[in-house]
Amino acid sequence: MRGKQPTIWDIAIKLNVSISTVSRALRNAPDINPETKKAILDLAHQLDYQPNTVAASLRKNKTDIIGVMVPEFVHAYFPNVILGIQEVANAAGYKVMVMQSSESLDIEKHNLQAMVSSRVDGLILAITRETNDYDHIVAAQRKGLPIVFFNRIVDELQGSKVMVDDYTGAFTAVQHLIQTGCRRIAHLAGPENMTIGRNRLNGYLDALKAHQFPLDETLVMHCDFVEGRARKYTQLLLDRPDRPDALFAVNDPTAIEALICIQENGLSIPNDIALIGFSNAPHSTFVTPPLTSVVQPIHEIGQLAAQLLIRQITTPQQFTPEIRILDTTLVIRQSTRPLVG
Amino acid sequence: MRGKQPTIWDIAIKLNVSISTVSRALRNAPDINPETKKAILDLAHQLDYQPNTVAASLRKNKTDIIGVMVPEFVHAYFPNVILGIQEVANAAGYKVMVMQSSESLDIEKHNLQAMVSSRVDGLILAITRETNDYDHIVAAQRKGLPIVFFNRIVDELQGSKVMVDDYTGAFTAVQHLIQTGCRRIAHLAGPENMTIGRNRLNGYLDALKAHQFPLDETLVMHCDFVEGRARKYTQLLLDRPDRPDALFAVNDPTAIEALICIQENGLSIPNDIALIGFSNAPHSTFVTPPLTSVVQPIHEIGQLAAQLLIRQITTPQQFTPEIRILDTTLVIRQSTRPLVG
DNA sequence: ACTGTTTCCGGCAACGTTTCCGGTAACGTT
DNA sequence: AACGTTACCGGAAACGTTGCCGGAAACAGT
């Protein structure tokens, strides 16, 4: 930004008042004459004055910026929660600064540094799939940076967290597969160090157990959110003589990879293999057949995370970490068999 | 950010040097003794010192932040160009601040104000579909804010622009429909005030003309990027006695709406109706049938936009607006009929 | 011993705000 | 007439950097 921008100084001089008065007028403080205030506001408008927030931030020791870091945003999930975040953040007078770590721990560290250097007032964070030590995050927290976690939750970190009821969601999904006649159900799983992976796995396991299904550990494939792995592992499953007749995927992108693989093998969904995803990315409705999926309230996750963070920022003294668990619902489409009876 | 962070002052005192020296060490200036530099760097590391960039920005009159504003990022297009932007921006030492206008002119204005208030060094901008006056943008430019435009381009604005060869892309697409035997080709069009809409429309029209097709203006439906409209208009087309046998959509989200509508009417793609999209959002490969589409180099668009912007920021004196037009390629999948012969 | 040059460092003024601490004038109250 | 109160305003110090300018010391060349 090259061209000199007008400052409160310019306004003050032109109106023969002090900069204090101008400042008072601009952020409508009480101690000011309505007339002078109007004059200042008019001139400010006429000059198209835009306050220099970086100066204000320095002085106030507060940037009114909320940082958001997500592993990626080419799939629909994260953009949608960011939508929710922006909604409540903007309403509360905060700007939102989005960064993506591209599932890389190094970039995550680097971005985190940039965030604290930029003195964001708080951070909403979904860690990388490869984030396995948390020193950088703890260090930032110790510096006083409020962080709320979502989606990629990990027990080792403390702070507010918003998550969904992964266990029940998974349980219901697998139960539905069982009730529609599936007998060998495989799981394309997420990373086990995250609750998102562990809880969905446990829901899967417990649903099998509840229906007296034998446990076959070779049926859980750890795709761990890495692109392309679901496709490979699905192929492995299809090549087995005791091929499964259903797949429960840890999320929709994983499910869609599986779907493509299944169809490439000339198998039909759901007759040969039933398929359930998790997340309900919008385009899970576009694929053929439309994907049965465990829907989470994506938008609400973002809103809630922002609310918790803002509360922590504004009233830090009475802050205690809060863990919020939102409900999921199973949306049945055509990638699973119809319920008989 | 509550807890007091260490400053160069703390380092200076503890080491009995001046803050100037600390500053020199930190941004490795030449005039400094390697030993003192090492001592400072060590202590900085030990204290986990993170420079206060807002102070530095104020002093340097430069934030090293590039703003990006897009109408939305729940579809894959914009996230992907942002990826390209971040790549070159980060490599050049810039942070990226992303905002979305949600296709609302008011939000666009508001966000733009926030951007100039935050004193971003430059802006990469795709305007809203409802942006029809440009005063706010021109005002920002007059203040010295470098802006490069992409995707949503408009003749009334000047500045660097990166776009794709919409005309040729559209022409080739429609020509392909003709060559595969389609005889009544409709166009689900974009807004005509944007070159993206106008050029694709012209490509469509000229392709028809080049093959001596009669012009039927009732076959171009102005969907203008508004959600749901493509579906409605496709239904109108399908209800006509002289139903078209092909649709050329202004972009992929529009195409997918049309696809759903067609299938709901029990018609087959491409036999009853062939369909071509534009943009190649990744999930256009997931739908059934996979979408024939005009592919644009999305990633490259972002990279190029960032390069142009950074050049303008760093060497403003020798700046002249640059308009870059990237090539598209037609990727043929199964939503169009096979080429005979 | 003198100048000139190099190497390193400190002082200090900015950058544009906010905000505390007063101060003055006008007014009402005793 | 003296005082307290109110309403408004100005001065000035911060916030944490950067970067110019100058200065001291050390060293080289005459």
XYZ file of C-alpha atoms (C1' of nucleotides) in Angstrom:
742
model
C 0.000 0.000 0.000
C 1.987 2.919 -1.269
C -0.073 6.101 -1.398
C -0.213 8.021 1.838
C -3.446 7.421 3.590
C -5.113 10.126 5.665
C -4.628 9.820 9.425
C -6.367 11.273 12.411
C -3.649 13.909 12.292
C -4.808 15.227 8.953
C -8.336 15.466 10.248
C -7.221 17.126 13.468
C -5.217 19.824 11.724
C -7.857 20.596 9.170
C -10.450 21.016 11.898
C -8.253 22.700 14.471
C -8.827 20.094 17.117
C -6.504 17.645 18.773
C -5.971 14.120 17.684
C -7.486 12.970 20.939
C -10.738 14.569 19.959
C -10.650 12.992 16.564
C -9.990 9.642 18.099
C -12.879 10.153 20.464
C -15.218 11.006 17.630
C -14.167 8.062 15.525
C -14.793 5.395 18.101
C -17.794 7.247 19.478
C -16.590 7.888 22.974
C -18.914 9.784 25.316
C -16.928 12.912 26.150
C -17.475 14.853 22.996
C -19.646 17.597 21.630
C -22.117 16.256 19.079
C -21.298 19.084 16.710
C -17.556 18.560 16.650
C -18.191 14.887 16.382
C -20.349 15.407 13.354
C -17.778 17.677 11.759
C -15.065 15.106 12.302
C -17.169 12.260 11.004
C -18.124 14.255 7.946
C -14.574 15.140 7.135
C -13.472 11.581 7.732
C -16.075 10.394 5.308
C -15.130 13.015 2.799
C -11.459 12.074 2.965
C -12.457 8.404 2.813
C -10.503 7.924 5.986
C -9.895 4.328 6.958
C -8.454 3.797 10.427
C -5.083 2.123 10.521
C -5.910 -0.985 12.435
C -2.321 -2.036 12.727
C -1.552 1.066 14.755
C -4.642 0.507 16.844
C -3.729 -3.127 17.339
C -0.295 -2.188 18.552
C -1.668 0.288 21.022
C -4.563 -1.830 22.235
C -2.518 -4.998 22.272
C -5.352 -6.701 20.458
C -5.815 -7.329 16.779
C -9.460 -8.399 16.584
C -8.333 -11.165 14.318
C -9.223 -14.795 14.783
C -6.905 -17.262 13.152
C -8.146 -20.456 11.606
C -5.880 -23.266 10.535
C -7.130 -26.366 8.787
C -5.307 -29.192 7.051
C -6.899 -28.469 3.680
C -9.921 -26.842 2.172
C -10.411 -28.379 -1.201
C -12.965 -30.788 0.190
C -16.212 -29.280 1.294
C -16.011 -30.009 5.010
C -13.582 -27.372 6.197
C -14.825 -24.547 3.978
C -18.234 -25.087 5.466
C -17.103 -24.901 9.051
C -15.104 -21.798 8.160
C -18.345 -20.354 6.887
C -19.848 -20.877 10.308
C -16.813 -19.382 11.992
C -16.831 -16.272 9.848
C -20.491 -15.773 10.488
C -20.235 -15.412 14.243
C -16.756 -13.887 14.188
C -17.749 -11.072 11.870
C -20.900 -10.453 13.858
C -18.725 -10.013 16.930
C -16.373 -7.607 15.165
C -13.558 -10.013 14.436
C -11.804 -10.604 11.198
C -10.820 -14.129 10.229
C -7.429 -15.157 8.941
C -7.424 -18.563 7.310
C -4.366 -20.686 6.738
C -3.990 -24.253 5.644
C -1.327 -26.658 6.746
C -1.723 -28.991 3.780
C -1.482 -31.938 6.168
C 2.140 -31.037 6.811
C 3.483 -30.692 10.320
C 6.215 -28.337 9.201
C 3.771 -25.978 7.563
C 1.594 -26.209 10.631
C 4.467 -25.118 12.824
C 5.410 -22.354 10.458
C 1.866 -21.081 10.182
C 1.406 -21.222 13.919
C 4.463 -19.036 14.349
C 3.073 -16.618 11.824
C -0.183 -16.547 13.758
C 1.409 -15.687 17.074
C 3.712 -13.207 15.367
C 0.655 -11.587 13.902
C -0.762 -11.544 17.422
C -4.100 -13.040 16.494
C -6.454 -12.892 19.437
C -7.247 -16.561 19.224
C -7.009 -19.634 17.060
C -9.382 -22.291 15.826
C -7.366 -25.312 14.891
C -7.695 -28.676 13.221
C -4.314 -30.316 13.301
C -2.591 -32.274 10.567
C -2.816 -36.005 10.218
C 0.911 -36.152 10.842
C 0.928 -33.974 13.926
C 2.222 -36.330 16.594
C 4.054 -34.015 18.919
C 2.367 -31.000 20.313
C 5.139 -28.841 21.712
C 4.552 -26.011 19.311
C 0.886 -25.912 20.190
C 1.461 -26.078 23.918
C 4.077 -23.353 23.611
C 1.603 -21.102 21.872
C -0.970 -21.782 24.544
C 1.543 -20.999 27.253
C 2.136 -17.658 25.612
C -1.517 -16.998 26.268
C -2.975 -17.811 22.869
C -6.506 -19.182 23.262
C -7.047 -22.172 21.025
C -10.159 -24.198 20.358
C -9.779 -27.487 18.591
C -12.201 -29.230 16.315
C -12.478 -32.273 14.107
C -8.939 -33.444 14.677
C -9.029 -33.852 18.422
C -6.321 -35.370 20.508
C -6.355 -36.227 24.207
C -2.884 -34.867 24.848
C -3.974 -31.309 24.232
C -6.162 -29.330 26.517
C -8.431 -26.480 25.683
C -11.957 -26.161 24.402
C -12.938 -28.698 21.814
C -15.931 -29.112 19.615
C -16.516 -32.508 18.199
C -19.343 -34.733 17.085
C -20.500 -37.959 18.606
C -18.292 -40.083 16.431
C -18.876 -43.234 18.397
C -22.638 -43.224 18.165
C -22.518 -42.094 14.561
C -20.303 -44.996 13.641
C -22.301 -47.429 15.714
C -25.547 -46.449 14.049
C -24.004 -46.608 10.609
C -22.634 -50.097 11.085
C -25.817 -51.242 12.722
C -27.695 -50.084 9.684
C -25.416 -52.125 7.482
C -26.084 -55.145 9.623
C -29.827 -54.599 9.610
C -29.832 -54.399 5.842
C -28.267 -57.766 5.554
C -24.554 -57.154 5.311
C -22.443 -59.828 6.863
C -18.809 -58.918 6.290
C -18.277 -55.283 7.057
C -14.896 -53.651 6.583
C -13.797 -50.306 7.936
C -11.680 -47.764 6.130
C -10.317 -46.153 9.253
C -8.733 -42.871 10.264
C -5.660 -42.296 12.419
C -5.961 -43.895 15.813
C -4.196 -41.166 17.722
C -7.118 -38.885 17.016
C -10.426 -39.364 18.723
C -12.079 -38.944 15.367
C -10.370 -42.105 14.188
C -10.512 -43.996 17.444
C -14.129 -43.296 18.291
C -15.378 -44.178 14.857
C -13.378 -47.361 14.995
C -14.796 -48.193 18.412
C -18.322 -47.533 17.221
C -17.671 -49.911 14.378
C -16.229 -52.582 16.639
C -18.929 -52.303 19.256
C -21.699 -52.477 16.712
C -20.225 -55.703 15.414
C -19.890 -57.022 18.932
C -23.427 -56.044 19.850
C -24.678 -58.180 17.025
C -22.392 -61.086 17.795
C -20.333 -60.658 14.689
C -16.902 -62.241 14.772
C -14.099 -59.762 14.906
C -11.797 -59.845 11.918
C -9.017 -57.362 12.442
C -7.858 -57.637 8.876
C -11.045 -55.876 7.877
C -9.994 -52.563 9.326
C -7.727 -50.705 6.950
C -5.941 -47.627 8.177
C -6.344 -45.113 5.428
C -5.566 -42.241 7.810
C -6.844 -39.505 5.500
C -3.988 -39.918 3.058
C -5.123 -39.389 -0.463
C -5.151 -42.459 -2.637
C -4.752 -44.928 0.155
C -8.433 -45.728 0.407
C -8.458 -46.646 -3.222
C -5.502 -48.967 -2.814
C -6.830 -50.608 0.310
C -10.260 -51.059 -1.152
C -8.659 -52.893 -4.028
C -6.913 -55.148 -1.538
C -10.220 -55.891 0.099
C -11.884 -56.638 -3.201
C -9.141 -59.015 -4.196
C -9.646 -61.201 -1.143
C -11.457 -64.480 -1.575
C -13.589 -63.572 1.443
C -14.496 -60.209 -0.001
C -16.499 -57.952 2.324
C -20.049 -57.027 1.402
C -19.986 -53.612 3.047
C -17.602 -50.769 3.729
C -17.847 -48.181 6.442
C -15.562 -45.266 5.618
C -14.182 -42.824 8.145
C -15.247 -39.865 6.007
C -16.756 -38.995 2.667
C -13.612 -38.373 0.635
C -12.443 -41.803 1.706
C -15.817 -43.260 0.821
C -15.751 -41.699 -2.606
C -12.351 -43.154 -3.340
C -13.733 -46.533 -2.378
C -16.781 -45.975 -4.523
C -14.683 -45.285 -7.566
C -12.563 -48.328 -6.924
C -15.568 -50.566 -6.488
C -17.136 -49.381 -9.696
C -13.910 -49.814 -11.592
C -13.992 -53.434 -10.528
C -17.369 -53.797 -12.152
C -19.139 -54.392 -8.866
C -22.465 -52.874 -8.026
C -23.314 -50.691 -5.075
C -25.097 -51.590 -2.867
C -25.848 -55.088 -4.142
C -22.321 -56.418 -4.199
C -20.958 -53.989 -1.682
C -22.784 -51.479 0.460
C -21.048 -48.261 1.380
C -21.406 -45.660 4.097
C -19.469 -42.437 4.507
C -19.107 -39.875 7.241
C -19.379 -36.080 7.067
C -21.873 -35.556 4.352
C -19.822 -33.449 2.058
C -22.376 -31.956 -0.318
C -21.132 -33.821 -3.316
C -21.785 -37.132 -1.654
C -25.285 -36.553 -2.988
C -24.025 -36.156 -6.549
C -22.225 -39.431 -6.897
C -24.026 -42.447 -8.193
C -25.408 -43.993 -6.204
C -25.872 -41.171 -3.733
C -23.952 -41.938 -0.611
C -25.514 -43.023 2.626
C -23.613 -40.999 5.169
C -23.393 -39.933 8.775
C -24.298 -36.277 8.701
C -22.691 -33.854 11.095
C -23.835 -30.293 11.657
C -20.858 -28.779 9.907
C -21.992 -25.211 9.962
C -22.840 -25.407 13.631
C -19.417 -26.771 14.446
C -17.869 -23.596 13.113
C -20.318 -21.343 14.874
C -19.841 -23.100 18.159
C -16.069 -23.090 17.904
C -16.104 -19.365 17.246
C -18.444 -18.734 20.143
C -16.310 -20.678 22.554
C -13.175 -18.934 21.356
C -14.646 -15.455 21.575
C -15.903 -16.136 25.049
C -12.433 -17.272 26.048
C -10.893 -14.169 24.509
C -13.234 -11.692 26.098
C -13.534 -13.228 29.557
C -10.347 -15.150 30.108
C -10.530 -14.979 33.874
C -13.593 -17.170 34.117
C -12.489 -19.579 31.454
C -12.498 -23.312 31.800
C -12.005 -25.614 28.839
C -15.288 -26.743 27.424
C -15.861 -29.874 25.406
C -18.922 -29.847 23.242
C -20.184 -32.912 21.480
C -22.703 -32.470 18.706
C -25.089 -35.119 17.461
C -24.952 -36.830 14.114
C -27.717 -38.358 12.097
C -27.611 -41.160 9.584
C -28.886 -40.076 6.193
C -29.853 -43.089 4.173
C -29.439 -42.856 0.434
C -28.827 -45.442 -2.233
C -25.373 -46.738 -1.434
C -26.814 -49.091 1.164
C -29.444 -51.761 0.699
C -33.074 -51.072 1.512
C -34.352 -52.026 4.924
C -36.455 -55.127 4.566
C -39.603 -55.711 6.556
C -3.402 -12.844 23.480
C -3.072 -12.017 27.143
C 0.251 -13.141 28.548
C 3.057 -10.687 28.080
C 5.291 -11.732 25.261
C 9.014 -11.060 25.309
C 10.149 -8.075 23.237
C 13.491 -6.985 21.878
C 13.705 -4.866 24.992
C 13.816 -7.874 27.255
C 16.564 -9.359 25.177
C 18.511 -6.101 25.067
C 18.448 -5.617 28.823
C 19.384 -9.159 29.628
C 22.366 -8.970 27.290
C 23.405 -5.411 28.025
C 23.087 -4.272 24.459
C 20.812 -1.770 22.825
C 17.549 -2.621 21.152
C 19.045 -1.514 17.867
C 21.589 -4.245 18.132
C 18.945 -6.799 18.933
C 16.908 -5.668 16.003
C 19.950 -5.947 13.789
C 20.645 -9.460 14.922
C 17.070 -10.579 14.474
C 16.658 -9.478 10.893
C 20.254 -10.350 10.113
C 21.573 -6.980 9.159
C 25.220 -6.734 8.158
C 26.632 -4.373 10.775
C 26.965 -6.737 13.660
C 29.549 -8.850 15.394
C 28.907 -12.541 14.799
C 29.387 -13.298 18.473
C 26.872 -10.826 19.785
C 24.537 -11.916 17.056
C 24.806 -15.483 18.162
C 24.214 -14.554 21.776
C 21.111 -12.628 20.846
C 19.785 -15.357 18.613
C 20.371 -17.931 21.291
C 18.579 -15.952 23.932
C 15.748 -15.188 21.555
C 15.336 -18.849 20.897
C 15.523 -19.675 24.560
C 12.832 -17.137 25.394
C 10.805 -18.385 22.439
C 10.744 -14.834 21.198
C 8.337 -14.177 18.366
C 8.674 -10.777 16.725
C 5.626 -8.573 16.970
C 4.784 -8.160 13.343
C 2.107 -5.589 14.009
C 4.719 -3.239 15.440
C 7.027 -3.966 12.548
C 4.213 -3.424 10.083
C 3.411 -0.076 11.593
C 6.996 1.018 11.424
C 7.739 -0.332 7.971
C 4.385 0.715 6.597
C 4.056 -2.732 5.128
C 2.270 -5.750 6.473
C 3.552 -8.524 4.234
C -0.002 -9.704 3.978
C -1.789 -10.414 0.743
C -5.534 -10.266 0.881
C -7.698 -12.626 -1.107
C -11.399 -12.177 -1.533
C -13.584 -14.648 -3.349
C -17.346 -14.963 -3.619
C -17.394 -18.397 -1.974
C -15.195 -21.361 -1.322
C -17.475 -24.310 -0.808
C -17.046 -25.358 -4.406
C -13.642 -26.606 -5.360
C -12.651 -23.903 -7.813
C -11.713 -21.068 -5.505
C -10.002 -23.174 -2.823
C -7.769 -24.509 -5.522
C -6.713 -21.140 -6.840
C -6.122 -20.037 -3.263
C -3.808 -22.996 -2.964
C -1.798 -21.657 -5.856
C -1.781 -18.186 -4.366
C -0.559 -19.351 -0.987
C 2.170 -21.349 -2.588
C 3.911 -18.448 -4.255
C 2.926 -15.913 -1.603
C 4.429 -17.916 1.226
C 7.547 -18.592 -0.782
C 7.945 -14.840 -1.188
C 7.471 -14.203 2.514
C 3.867 -13.078 2.429
C 1.002 -14.246 4.543
C -2.405 -14.689 2.973
C -5.636 -13.416 4.434
C -8.691 -14.986 2.889
C -12.169 -13.542 3.031
C -15.330 -14.496 1.237
C -18.036 -12.151 0.114
C -20.727 -14.828 -0.113
C -21.853 -13.323 -3.410
C -23.038 -10.261 -1.511
C -22.023 -6.784 -2.592
C -22.474 -5.427 0.903
C -20.164 -7.985 2.396
C -17.703 -7.321 -0.381
C -17.658 -3.636 0.461
C -17.337 -4.352 4.135
C -14.526 -6.830 3.643
C -12.717 -4.496 1.310
C -12.797 -1.816 3.987
C -11.433 -4.297 6.470
C -8.658 -5.137 4.043
C -7.531 -1.562 3.543
C -7.894 -0.899 7.252
C -5.651 -3.860 7.862
C -3.261 -2.314 5.354
C -2.776 -5.452 3.325
C -0.026 -4.957 0.788
C -2.201 -6.078 -2.076
C -5.392 -7.843 -2.979
C -6.399 -10.665 -5.259
C -10.047 -10.326 -6.014
C -12.921 -12.144 -7.664
C -15.967 -9.967 -7.380
C -19.502 -10.981 -6.543
C -22.090 -11.843 -9.100
C -24.085 -8.845 -7.917
C -21.238 -6.342 -8.014
C -22.436 -3.842 -10.576
C -20.889 -0.631 -9.383
C -17.231 -0.421 -8.719
C -16.731 2.741 -6.727
C -15.481 0.955 -3.650
C -12.909 -0.923 -5.666
C -11.723 2.116 -7.589
C -11.488 4.018 -4.316
C -9.266 1.348 -2.849
C -7.070 1.400 -5.930
C -6.801 5.162 -5.744
C -5.572 4.790 -2.202
C -2.708 2.841 -3.689
C -3.913 -0.696 -3.059
C -2.650 -2.996 -5.796
C -5.392 -5.334 -6.954
C -5.265 -8.182 -9.418
C -8.536 -9.589 -10.651
C -9.338 -13.103 -11.718
C -12.262 -15.235 -12.814
C -14.861 -12.542 -12.384
C -13.433 -9.977 -14.762
C -15.128 -6.801 -15.800
C -14.078 -4.281 -18.426
C -14.880 -1.269 -16.276
C -12.051 -2.029 -13.877
C -8.420 -1.655 -14.661
C -5.517 -3.470 -13.167
C -3.822 -6.763 -13.796
C -6.125 -9.594 -14.653
C -5.642 -13.275 -15.068
C -8.260 -15.113 -16.976
C -8.653 -18.118 -19.215
C -9.524 -18.201 -22.859
C -13.226 -18.509 -22.234
C -14.178 -17.869 -25.789
C -12.090 -20.621 -27.313
C -12.963 -22.991 -24.510
C -16.651 -22.488 -25.113
C -16.239 -22.652 -28.854
C -14.415 -25.962 -28.674
C -16.930 -27.398 -26.273
C -19.921 -26.533 -28.419
C -18.117 -27.671 -31.519
C -17.570 -31.009 -29.869
C -21.270 -31.275 -29.146
C -22.001 -30.568 -32.787
C -19.460 -33.065 -34.016
C -20.971 -35.765 -31.841
C -24.331 -35.294 -33.431
C -26.167 -32.858 -31.201
C -28.573 -30.612 -33.055
C -30.291 -28.420 -30.489
C -27.769 -27.070 -28.045
C -28.823 -24.900 -25.126
C -26.559 -22.769 -22.987
C -26.848 -22.295 -19.250
C -25.164 -18.932 -19.191
C -23.387 -16.706 -16.700
C -23.828 -13.000 -16.104
C -23.273 -10.961 -19.225
C -21.586 -8.042 -17.540
C -18.622 -10.269 -16.796
C -16.278 -11.363 -19.503
C -16.507 -14.867 -18.121
C -20.183 -14.926 -18.992
C -19.967 -12.921 -22.161
C -17.023 -14.697 -23.711
C -18.406 -18.140 -23.025
C -21.688 -17.052 -24.506
C -19.942 -15.681 -27.574
C -17.957 -18.855 -27.982
C -21.221 -20.748 -27.898
C -22.893 -18.460 -30.399
C -19.985 -18.393 -32.788
C -19.614 -22.149 -32.752
C -23.242 -22.445 -33.736
C -22.795 -19.857 -36.433
C -19.653 -21.495 -37.749
C -21.638 -24.654 -38.341
C -24.630 -22.888 -39.852
C -26.900 -23.661 -36.937
C -29.921 -21.424 -36.630
C -29.792 -19.109 -33.685
C -32.517 -19.689 -31.118
C -32.186 -17.129 -28.401
C -34.628 -18.925 -26.175
C -32.017 -21.616 -25.745
C -29.713 -19.437 -23.683
C -30.792 -19.375 -20.082
C -29.188 -16.887 -17.760
C -28.432 -18.828 -14.634
C -25.880 -16.229 -13.520
C -24.274 -18.416 -10.866
C -27.277 -18.280 -8.602
C -27.811 -21.523 -6.811
C -30.852 -23.464 -7.844
C -31.551 -21.492 -10.954
C -29.828 -23.938 -13.278
C -32.067 -26.668 -12.010
C -35.187 -24.632 -12.596
C -34.161 -23.500 -16.032
C -33.125 -26.967 -17.076
C -36.578 -28.151 -16.149
C -38.047 -25.434 -18.354
C -35.908 -26.625 -21.216
C -36.902 -30.225 -20.694
C -40.570 -29.352 -20.675
C -40.420 -27.780 -24.098
C -41.799 -29.701 -27.024
C -38.626 -28.889 -28.928
C -36.435 -30.154 -26.119
C -32.716 -29.569 -26.641
C -30.430 -32.547 -27.039
C -27.402 -30.914 -25.441
C -26.531 -28.441 -22.721
C -23.411 -26.353 -22.442
C -23.099 -25.023 -18.895
C -21.138 -21.953 -17.902
C -19.411 -23.862 -15.100
C -19.411 -27.192 -13.331
C -21.700 -26.430 -10.407
C -24.265 -25.267 -12.937
C -23.684 -28.398 -14.979
C -24.165 -30.620 -11.980
C -27.461 -28.994 -11.135
C -28.530 -29.660 -14.679
C -27.327 -33.226 -14.462
C -29.417 -33.904 -11.404
C -32.451 -32.364 -12.999
C -32.054 -34.387 -16.168
C -31.729 -37.608 -14.269
C -34.741 -36.791 -12.137
C -36.695 -36.549 -15.347
C -35.678 -40.059 -16.203
C -33.647 -38.991 -19.188
C -30.294 -40.490 -20.019
C -27.011 -38.692 -20.408
C -25.604 -38.437 -23.031
C -28.127 -40.267 -25.175
C -31.132 -38.066 -24.554
C -29.158 -35.029 -23.569
C -25.441 -34.434 -23.744
C -23.836 -32.186 -21.152
C -20.651 -30.169 -20.926
C -19.380 -28.160 -17.980
C -16.643 -25.634 -17.478
C -13.931 -25.478 -14.779
C -13.324 -29.055 -13.996
C -14.084 -29.061 -10.347
C -12.623 -32.332 -9.124
C -15.953 -33.872 -8.304
C -17.090 -33.537 -11.869
C -15.248 -36.824 -12.258
C -17.286 -38.455 -9.498
C -20.726 -37.879 -10.863
C -22.323 -40.417 -13.122
C -21.697 -40.130 -15.893
C -18.404 -38.315 -15.422
C -18.688 -34.843 -16.819
C -17.098 -33.733 -20.042
C -15.693 -30.362 -19.123
C -13.512 -27.484 -20.223
C -10.520 -27.720 -17.951
C -8.745 -24.596 -16.795
C -5.379 -24.543 -15.068
C -6.838 -23.566 -11.723
C -3.692 -23.890 -9.702
C -1.727 -21.874 -12.215
C -4.290 -19.104 -12.125
C -3.586 -18.614 -8.448
C 0.154 -18.764 -8.878
C 0.109 -16.292 -11.705
C -2.175 -13.883 -9.894
C 0.125 -13.933 -6.887
C 3.184 -13.393 -9.046
C 1.663 -10.426 -10.806
C 0.531 -8.936 -7.527
C 3.869 -9.355 -5.817
C 5.651 -7.809 -8.746
C 3.312 -4.853 -8.574
C 3.875 -4.527 -4.847
C 7.628 -4.690 -4.957
C 8.266 -2.619 -8.077
C 5.330 -0.259 -8.326
C 7.205 2.347 -10.332
C 7.565 0.151 -13.389
C 4.100 -1.279 -13.183
C 1.692 -1.498 -16.042
C -1.470 -3.561 -15.859
C -0.977 -6.966 -17.340
C -3.685 -9.174 -18.735
C -2.835 -12.828 -18.886
C -4.990 -15.322 -20.669
C -4.424 -18.986 -19.963
C -5.428 -21.821 -22.215
C -8.136 -24.345 -21.564
C -8.465 -27.895 -22.789
C -11.540 -29.940 -23.381
C -11.546 -33.122 -21.351
C -13.938 -35.598 -22.816
C -15.650 -37.956 -20.449
C -18.946 -39.776 -20.586
C -21.502 -37.010 -20.444
C -21.147 -36.421 -24.160
C -21.638 -38.881 -26.978
C -18.699 -40.671 -28.523
C -17.112 -39.204 -31.612
C -18.178 -41.251 -34.589
C -15.830 -42.008 -37.476
C 51.797 10.923 15.354
C 48.565 12.122 11.894
C 44.629 11.009 9.215
C 41.409 7.686 6.914
C 38.807 3.603 6.988
C 36.429 -0.114 8.881
C 33.644 -2.442 12.326
C 30.550 -2.398 15.582
C 27.191 -0.342 18.411
C 23.772 3.144 20.857
C 20.538 7.099 20.637
C 16.481 8.560 18.963
C 12.804 9.667 16.146
C 9.444 7.931 13.800
C 4.878 4.786 12.421
C -0.752 5.934 13.834
C -3.333 4.917 17.309
C -5.479 4.821 22.292
C -6.005 6.449 26.791
C -4.826 8.491 31.065
C -4.540 12.751 33.286
C -5.401 17.054 33.496
C -7.205 21.720 32.339
C -10.444 25.372 30.962
C -14.745 27.421 30.442
C -19.478 27.637 31.457
C -22.965 26.803 34.403
C -25.537 26.089 38.607
C -25.535 26.159 43.816
C -24.861 27.980 48.200
C -18.646 35.891 45.439
C -16.893 31.652 46.099
C -17.257 26.980 45.095
C -18.444 22.394 42.942
C -19.995 20.181 38.874
C -20.373 19.251 34.238
C -19.007 19.100 29.449
C -15.596 19.215 26.490
C -11.017 19.152 24.951
C -5.495 18.901 24.647
C -0.964 17.027 25.998
C 1.683 13.345 26.152
C 3.056 8.832 26.992
C 2.743 4.620 25.609
C 2.580 0.023 22.161
C 7.252 -2.744 19.753
C 9.531 -2.203 16.016
C 12.903 -0.124 12.215
C 16.489 2.611 10.415
C 19.050 6.750 10.084
C 22.834 9.075 12.021
C 26.601 9.561 14.485
C 30.236 7.969 17.631
C 33.901 5.125 19.631
C 37.342 1.993 19.106
C 40.555 -0.502 16.428
C 43.402 -0.809 12.795
C 45.885 0.438 8.545
C 48.620 3.479 5.760
C 51.551 7.546 5.356
